[in-house]
CSV table of C-alpha atoms in Angstrom, one decimal:
chain,number,residue,atom,x,y,z
Q,248,MET,CA,89.9,65.6,98.7
Q,249,PRO,CA,90.2,62.8,101.2
Q,250,GLY,CA,90.7,60.2,98.7
Q,251,HIS,CA,93.7,62.6,97.0
Q,252,THR,CA,95.3,63.6,100.1
Q,253,SER,CA,97.5,61.7,102.4
Q,254,ALA,CA,100.6,61.8,104.6
Q,255,ALA,CA,103.1,59.2,106.0
Q,256,ASP,CA,106.3,58.5,107.7
Q,257,PRO,CA,109.4,58.2,105.5
Q,258,ASP,CA,109.0,54.6,106.6
Q,259,GLY,CA,105.4,54.5,105.1
Q,260,THR,CA,103.5,54.4,108.5
Q,261,ARG,CA,100.2,56.5,107.5
Q,262,TRP,CA,99.2,59.6,109.5
Q,263,THR,CA,95.3,60.4,110.3
Q,264,THR,CA,94.1,62.9,107.6
Q,265,THR,CA,91.1,64.8,108.3
Q,266,VAL,CA,89.6,67.3,105.6
Q,267,SER,CA,87.0,69.9,106.6
Q,268,GLY,CA,85.8,73.2,105.4
Q,269,GLY,CA,85.0,73.3,101.4
Q,270,ARG,CA,84.0,77.2,101.5
Q,271,VAL,CA,84.7,80.0,98.4
Q,272,GLU,CA,87.3,82.6,99.6
Q,273,LYS,CA,88.5,85.1,97.0
Q,274,ILE,CA,92.3,84.7,96.6
Q,275,ASP,CA,94.0,87.4,94.2
Q,276,GLY,CA,90.5,88.5,92.9
Q,277,VAL,CA,89.5,85.2,92.0
Q,278,ASP,CA,87.4,82.3,93.8
Q,279,HIS,CA,89.0,79.6,95.3
Q,280,LEU,CA,87.5,76.7,96.8
Q,281,VAL,CA,89.1,76.2,100.2
Q,282,PHE,CA,89.6,73.1,102.5
Q,283,ASP,CA,91.1,73.0,105.9
Q,284,LEU,CA,93.2,69.7,106.0
Q,285,THR,CA,94.6,68.1,109.4
Q,286,LEU,CA,97.3,65.8,109.4
Q,287,ARG,CA,98.1,63.6,112.7
Q,288,PRO,CA,101.1,61.5,113.4
Q,289,PRO,CA,100.1,57.7,114.9
Q,290,THR,CA,102.7,58.3,117.5
Q,291,GLY,CA,101.6,62.0,118.1
Q,292,THR,CA,105.2,63.2,117.9
Q,293,VAL,CA,105.6,65.3,114.7
Q,294,HIS,CA,108.2,64.7,112.4
Q,295,ASP,CA,109.3,64.8,109.1
Q,296,PHE,CA,106.8,63.5,106.8
Q,297,ARG,CA,105.9,62.8,102.9
Q,298,LEU,CA,102.4,64.7,101.8
Q,299,THR,CA,100.8,63.0,99.0
Q,300,TYR,CA,98.3,65.0,96.9
Q,301,ASP,CA,96.9,64.5,93.5
Q,302,ALA,CA,93.5,66.3,93.1
Q,303,ILE,CA,92.3,67.9,89.8
Q,304,MET,CA,96.0,66.8,88.8
Q,305,HIS,CA,95.0,63.3,87.7
Q,306,HIS,CA,92.1,65.2,85.4
Q,307,LEU,CA,94.0,68.3,84.6
Q,308,LEU,CA,97.8,67.3,83.4
Q,309,SER,CA,98.9,71.6,83.4
Q,310,HIS,CA,97.5,71.9,87.2
Q,311,GLN,CA,100.1,72.5,90.0
Q,312,ILE,CA,100.2,72.8,93.7
Q,313,LEU,CA,102.5,75.1,95.4
Q,314,VAL,CA,103.5,73.7,98.8
Q,315,SER,CA,104.6,76.5,101.6
Q,316,LEU,CA,105.1,76.1,105.3
Q,317,ARG,CA,104.3,78.4,107.9
Q,318,PRO,CA,105.6,78.1,111.4
Q,319,ASP,CA,102.9,78.9,114.2
Q,320,GLY,CA,102.9,82.7,115.0
Q,321,SER,CA,104.3,83.6,111.9
Q,322,ASP,CA,102.5,85.5,108.9
Q,323,SER,CA,105.1,84.8,106.3
Q,324,TYR,CA,105.3,81.3,104.3
Q,325,THR,CA,108.3,79.5,103.1
Q,326,THR,CA,108.2,77.3,99.6
Q,327,VAL,CA,108.7,73.8,100.0
Q,328,GLY,CA,108.0,72.8,96.7
Q,329,VAL,CA,105.4,72.1,93.8
Q,330,LEU,CA,103.6,69.0,93.0
Q,331,ASP,CA,102.0,68.0,89.4
Q,332,TRP,CA,101.0,65.3,87.1
Q,333,GLN,CA,104.4,63.7,87.6
Q,334,GLN,CA,105.3,64.4,91.0
Q,335,HIS,CA,102.7,64.1,93.4
Q,336,THR,CA,104.7,63.4,96.8
Q,337,LEU,CA,106.8,65.8,98.6
Q,338,ALA,CA,108.8,65.4,101.6
Q,339,ILE,CA,108.0,67.9,104.4
Q,340,PRO,CA,110.5,69.0,107.3
Q,341,ALA,CA,109.0,69.3,110.3
Q,342,ALA,CA,111.5,71.9,111.9
Q,343,GLY,CA,110.2,74.0,109.0
Q,344,ALA,CA,111.9,75.0,105.7
Q,345,SER,CA,114.7,77.2,105.9
Q,346,THR,CA,115.5,80.3,104.0
Q,347,GLU,CA,118.1,78.2,102.0
Q,348,HIS,CA,115.6,75.7,101.6
Q,349,GLY,CA,112.8,78.0,100.2
Q,350,PHE,CA,115.6,79.7,98.0
Q,351,THR,CA,116.6,76.5,96.2
Q,352,ALA,CA,112.8,75.5,96.0
Q,353,ALA,CA,112.2,79.1,94.5
Q,354,VAL,CA,115.0,78.7,91.8
Q,355,HIS,CA,113.9,75.0,90.6
Q,356,LEU,CA,110.5,76.5,90.4
Q,357,GLY,CA,111.8,79.6,88.7
Q,358,ILE,CA,113.7,77.4,85.8
Q,359,ARG,CA,110.3,75.1,85.6
Q,360,HIS,CA,108.3,78.1,85.0
Q,361,ILE,CA,110.2,79.8,82.2
Q,362,ALA,CA,111.1,76.6,80.8
Q,363,SER,CA,107.4,75.4,80.6
Q,364,GLY,CA,106.3,78.8,79.6
Q,365,ALA,CA,105.7,79.5,75.8
Q,366,ASP,CA,104.9,83.3,76.5
Q,367,HIS,CA,108.5,83.8,77.9
Q,368,LEU,CA,110.0,81.6,75.2
Q,369,LEU,CA,108.0,83.3,72.4
Q,370,PHE,CA,108.8,86.9,73.8
Q,371,LEU,CA,112.5,85.9,73.9
Q,372,LEU,CA,112.7,84.4,70.3
Q,373,MET,CA,111.3,87.5,69.0
Q,374,LEU,CA,114.0,89.5,70.6
Q,375,LEU,CA,116.7,87.2,69.5
Q,376,LEU,CA,115.2,87.4,65.9
Q,377,PRO,CA,116.7,90.8,65.0
Q,378,ALA,CA,119.5,90.7,67.3
Q,379,PRO,CA,122.4,89.7,64.8
Q,380,LEU,CA,120.8,92.4,62.4
Q,381,LEU,CA,121.6,96.0,61.9
Q,382,ALA,CA,118.9,98.9,61.6
Q,383,ARG,CA,119.0,101.2,58.6
Q,384,ARG,CA,116.5,103.7,57.8
Q,385,GLY,CA,113.7,101.7,59.7
Q,386,ARG,CA,114.6,98.8,58.3
Q,387,TRP,CA,116.8,95.5,59.4
Q,388,ILE,CA,119.7,94.7,57.6
Q,389,ARG,CA,122.1,91.7,57.8
Q,390,ALA,CA,125.3,92.1,59.8
Q,391,ASP,CA,128.2,89.9,59.3
Q,392,ASP,CA,130.2,90.4,62.2
Q,393,LEU,CA,129.9,87.1,64.1
Q,394,ARG,CA,131.8,88.6,67.3
Q,395,ARG,CA,129.0,91.2,67.5
Q,396,ASN,CA,126.3,89.0,67.0
Q,397,SER,CA,127.1,86.5,69.5
Q,398,TRP,CA,127.6,88.9,72.0
Q,399,ARG,CA,124.3,90.5,71.3
Q,400,VAL,CA,122.4,87.3,71.8
Q,401,VAL,CA,124.2,87.0,75.3
Q,402,HIS,CA,123.3,90.3,76.4
Q,403,VAL,CA,119.5,89.7,75.3
Q,404,VAL,CA,119.0,86.5,77.1
Q,405,THR,CA,121.2,87.8,80.1
Q,406,ALA,CA,119.1,91.1,80.6
Q,407,PHE,CA,115.7,89.2,80.2
Q,408,ALA,CA,117.2,86.3,83.1
Q,409,VAL,CA,118.1,89.0,85.3
Q,410,GLY,CA,115.1,91.0,85.0
Q,411,HIS,CA,112.8,88.1,85.3
Q,412,SER,CA,114.9,87.0,88.4
Q,413,ILE,CA,114.5,90.5,90.0
Q,414,THR,CA,110.8,90.2,90.3
Q,415,LEU,CA,110.9,86.4,91.1
Q,416,ALA,CA,112.9,87.3,93.9
Q,417,LEU,CA,111.1,90.1,95.3
Q,418,VAL,CA,107.3,87.9,94.9
Q,419,ALA,CA,108.9,84.9,96.5
Q,420,LEU,CA,110.3,86.9,99.2
Q,421,GLY,CA,107.0,88.3,99.6
Q,422,TYR,CA,107.9,92.2,98.8
Q,423,ILE,CA,105.7,92.5,96.0
Q,424,SER,CA,102.7,91.1,94.1
Q,425,ALA,CA,99.9,91.9,91.4
Q,426,PRO,CA,97.0,91.0,89.8
Q,427,THR,CA,96.9,87.7,87.6
Q,428,ARG,CA,94.8,89.7,85.0
Q,429,VAL,CA,97.0,92.2,84.6
Q,430,VAL,CA,100.3,90.5,84.6
Q,431,GLU,CA,99.0,88.4,81.6
Q,432,THR,CA,97.9,91.4,80.1
Q,433,LEU,CA,101.8,93.0,80.3
Q,434,ILE,CA,102.9,89.7,79.3
Q,435,ALA,CA,100.7,89.7,76.0
Q,436,LEU,CA,101.4,93.4,75.4
Q,437,SER,CA,105.6,92.4,75.3
Q,438,ILE,CA,105.2,89.5,73.1
Q,439,LEU,CA,103.1,92.0,70.5
Q,440,VAL,CA,105.9,94.7,71.1
Q,441,SER,CA,108.8,92.5,70.5
Q,442,GLY,CA,106.8,91.0,67.3
Q,443,ILE,CA,106.2,94.3,66.0
Q,444,HIS,CA,110.1,95.1,66.6
Q,445,ALA,CA,111.3,92.0,65.0
Q,446,VAL,CA,109.6,92.8,61.8
Q,447,ARG,CA,110.8,96.8,61.8
Q,448,PRO,CA,112.9,98.3,64.4
Q,449,LEU,CA,111.2,100.5,67.4
Q,450,VAL,CA,114.2,100.7,69.3
Q,451,PRO,CA,117.2,100.2,67.1
Q,452,GLY,CA,119.9,98.5,69.4
Q,453,GLY,CA,117.8,98.5,72.4
Q,454,GLU,CA,116.6,94.8,72.3
Q,455,THR,CA,118.9,94.2,75.6
Q,456,TRP,CA,116.8,97.3,77.4
Q,457,ILE,CA,113.4,95.9,76.1
Q,458,ALA,CA,114.4,92.5,77.4
Q,459,ALA,CA,115.2,93.5,80.4
Q,460,GLY,CA,112.4,95.9,81.2
Q,461,PHE,CA,109.5,93.4,80.1
Q,462,GLY,CA,111.8,90.8,81.7
Q,463,LEU,CA,110.5,92.3,85.2
Q,464,MET,CA,107.2,91.8,83.8
Q,465,HIS,CA,107.2,88.3,82.8
Q,466,GLY,CA,108.7,87.8,86.6
Q,467,LEU,CA,105.5,88.9,87.9
Q,468,ALA,CA,104.1,85.9,86.7
Q,469,PHE,CA,105.8,84.5,89.8
Q,470,ALA,CA,103.0,86.2,91.7
Q,471,ALA,CA,100.2,83.9,90.4
Q,472,LEU,CA,102.1,80.9,92.0
Q,473,SER,CA,103.3,82.2,95.4
Q,474,PRO,CA,101.5,85.4,96.4
Q,475,PRO,CA,101.1,86.0,99.7
Q,476,PRO,CA,99.6,85.9,102.5
Q,477,MET,CA,98.7,82.4,102.0
Q,478,PRO,CA,99.8,79.4,99.6
Q,479,ARG,CA,97.9,78.5,96.7
Q,480,SER,CA,97.9,76.6,93.5
Q,481,ALA,CA,99.3,77.5,90.5
Q,482,ARG,CA,96.4,78.4,88.7
Q,483,PRO,CA,93.3,80.5,89.5
Q,484,GLY,CA,89.8,79.1,89.6
Q,485,SER,CA,91.3,75.4,91.4
Q,486,THR,CA,90.8,74.2,94.9
Q,487,ALA,CA,93.3,75.6,97.6
Q,488,ALA,CA,94.1,73.9,101.0
Q,489,THR,CA,95.4,75.0,104.4
Q,490,ALA,CA,97.0,72.0,106.4
Q,491,SER,CA,97.7,72.0,110.3
Q,492,ILE,CA,99.8,69.2,111.6
Q,493,SER,CA,98.4,68.3,115.4
Q,494,ARG,CA,99.9,66.2,117.8
Q,495,SER,CA,97.7,63.2,118.9
Q,496,THR,CA,96.2,63.3,122.5
Q,497,PRO,CA,96.2,60.0,124.3
Q,498,PRO,CA,92.9,59.1,126.0
Q,499,PRO,CA,92.2,60.0,129.7
Q,500,SER,CA,93.0,56.7,131.5
Q,501,ALA,CA,90.2,55.5,133.3
């Protein structure tokens, strides 16, 4: 950990970094190795700095680190950003992350989350396949109405985005959370249902409602990235770190 964690001023002046602890804690029902990280500015004045961290990511490219801030005396965290194999450094505001900052970071994280999630894209693809078709006697038939087909595709994509965004927002704001194993099981179920529906219509004309309903489940996958009450890495079974920023205390005069 010490060799993979550092902090520095915007001009490059390095902070003192101390890593302690190294204990196993259960987070979201999964064992995590937790370290305590203390950062001290050289001048004793806490100000904006840049945090660099690349533990595990230099061996596991899919590993991601969610960075969140919690002011003293508060129980709520605000997301600052995500570190991954491409981005090892993140700017940390000393004044704490604002609501707007957290919202922007959550939006960026959500976009990356759904764009890199094969499960989300596979589910959406399975719903889009029958979108331009018509159900007749338990089978799909071709529909030649281009205007109708285009609107069906727009409705399915929009419904999934809305459902996904609702639970993304609720989880990011700390209102709800769900066990990772349950969420992953529901996502697998949604892909199975959408795959069957693509072959034989289960709910004729109901692709929009399926997309919205299962979109809520897919949004819960964000709970694996930012479950309260403490920030953690994006993958279970990895390391987590809690960091504190302290002022340097000058030695007493002789």
